[in-house]
């Protein structure tokens, strides 16, 4: 079995020194840097935008994994692509024209991800599975770090793995929300290939210890 990748979410970092925090998790063995973009509309919180992503790209060599929790994501694809995003993940719930949006992301030479909230059925993304590089299963309601993993979501991760296999998809299966050393083993067994973790990684002085703990 392939080693699971770990994507620390910068949301839980010390924002007075984000550049150093990014570098710290890079040195600690992270595989990707997960960047949560929130607009106060799709989710009840506001974080940062294109310029922050651009600045972080100057601080770390890690691939930038941009998770857009915004309405009208099509307006910002070009900006985030130019800012150096390696992957742009959009929410299926946020776009009326998901197919077109994913095409747009790929046309910019960026990997395309699609995400579903806990209450959204996987069937919503089935028609676009052949177009994506990453499927993100939210295991908390998006908007804030430090929330508790929603019980039962491990079944959805398993179902997502089955769906990708059935479609012969090589897309990454990413899980985000409440991921820690207790929830990770079951998610890995269920077929997750990337674990996003904010508070679990950044909430400890030694991030390498936490990243290793997630890999099991
Ligand atoms: C939540 C974000 C997550 C968040 C996870 O809306 O998408 O990436 O940072 O935080 P933890 O790992 O603390 O649940
Ligand atoms: Zn996220």
Tab-separated table of N, CA, C and O in Angstrom, residues 34 41 57 82 86 88 94-95 104 107 137 156-157 160 163 174 194 197 207:
chain	number	residue	atom	x	y	z
A	34	UNK	N	-1.867	22.740	2.734
A	34	UNK	CA	-3.297	22.931	2.488
A	34	UNK	C	-3.684	24.360	2.865
A	34	UNK	O	-3.482	24.793	3.999
A	41	UNK	N	-19.164	33.817	2.902
A	41	UNK	CA	-20.465	33.609	2.255
A	41	UNK	C	-20.745	32.124	2.092
A	41	UNK	O	-21.768	31.625	2.540
A	57	UNK	N	3.997	30.848	-1.693
A	57	UNK	CA	4.778	30.166	-2.722
A	57	UNK	C	6.243	30.579	-2.697
A	57	UNK	O	7.115	29.831	-3.139
A	82	UNK	N	-2.493	31.578	-11.289
A	82	UNK	CA	-1.318	32.450	-11.489
A	82	UNK	C	-0.524	32.635	-10.201
A	82	UNK	O	0.677	32.890	-10.228
A	86	UNK	N	-0.961	24.491	-6.929
A	86	UNK	CA	-0.674	23.216	-7.590
A	86	UNK	C	-2.003	22.500	-7.863
A	86	UNK	O	-2.207	21.913	-8.920
A	88	UNK	N	-6.333	23.162	-7.309
A	88	UNK	CA	-7.443	24.024	-6.878
A	88	UNK	C	-8.653	23.122	-6.668
A	88	UNK	O	-9.099	22.446	-7.600
A	94	UNK	N	-20.941	24.780	-4.618
A	94	UNK	CA	-20.737	26.210	-4.868
A	94	UNK	C	-20.865	26.582	-6.335
A	94	UNK	O	-20.785	27.766	-6.681
A	95	UNK	N	-21.042	25.587	-7.205
A	95	UNK	CA	-21.056	25.907	-8.623
A	95	UNK	C	-22.231	25.272	-9.348
A	95	UNK	O	-22.487	24.080	-9.234
A	104	UNK	N	-12.124	24.620	-16.661
A	104	UNK	CA	-11.396	25.890	-16.555
A	104	UNK	C	-10.130	25.713	-15.716
A	104	UNK	O	-9.053	26.203	-16.076
A	107	UNK	N	-7.584	23.823	-17.736
A	107	UNK	CA	-7.024	24.653	-18.823
A	107	UNK	C	-5.915	25.574	-18.326
A	107	UNK	O	-5.046	25.989	-19.084
A	137	UNK	N	-13.301	14.775	0.611
A	137	UNK	CA	-14.461	14.491	1.461
A	137	UNK	C	-14.325	15.306	2.742
A	137	UNK	O	-13.368	15.129	3.506
A	156	UNK	N	-18.407	7.255	4.448
A	156	UNK	CA	-18.466	8.019	3.191
A	156	UNK	C	-17.106	7.965	2.478
A	156	UNK	O	-17.045	7.898	1.245
A	157	UNK	N	-16.041	7.982	3.253
A	157	UNK	CA	-14.701	7.890	2.666
A	157	UNK	C	-14.551	6.533	1.967
A	157	UNK	O	-14.060	6.454	0.837
A	160	UNK	N	-16.464	6.560	-1.155
A	160	UNK	CA	-15.776	7.372	-2.172
A	160	UNK	C	-14.660	6.559	-2.820
A	160	UNK	O	-14.458	6.623	-4.034
A	163	UNK	N	-16.195	4.223	-5.241
A	163	UNK	CA	-16.657	4.946	-6.428
A	163	UNK	C	-15.488	5.246	-7.374
A	163	UNK	O	-15.593	5.040	-8.594
A	174	UNK	N	-8.891	12.720	-0.702
A	174	UNK	CA	-8.451	13.561	0.408
A	174	UNK	C	-9.554	13.688	1.456
A	174	UNK	O	-10.729	13.778	1.105
A	194	UNK	N	-4.754	11.223	0.958
A	194	UNK	CA	-4.207	12.467	1.535
A	194	UNK	C	-5.022	12.836	2.776
A	194	UNK	O	-6.254	12.944	2.706
A	197	UNK	N	-4.709	18.002	7.918
A	197	UNK	CA	-4.814	18.161	9.370
A	197	UNK	C	-4.308	19.534	9.766
A	197	UNK	O	-3.178	19.902	9.436
A	207	UNK	N	6.146	19.361	14.893
A	207	UNK	CA	5.213	18.981	13.817
A	207	UNK	C	5.592	17.654	13.171
A	207	UNK	O	4.721	16.935	12.673
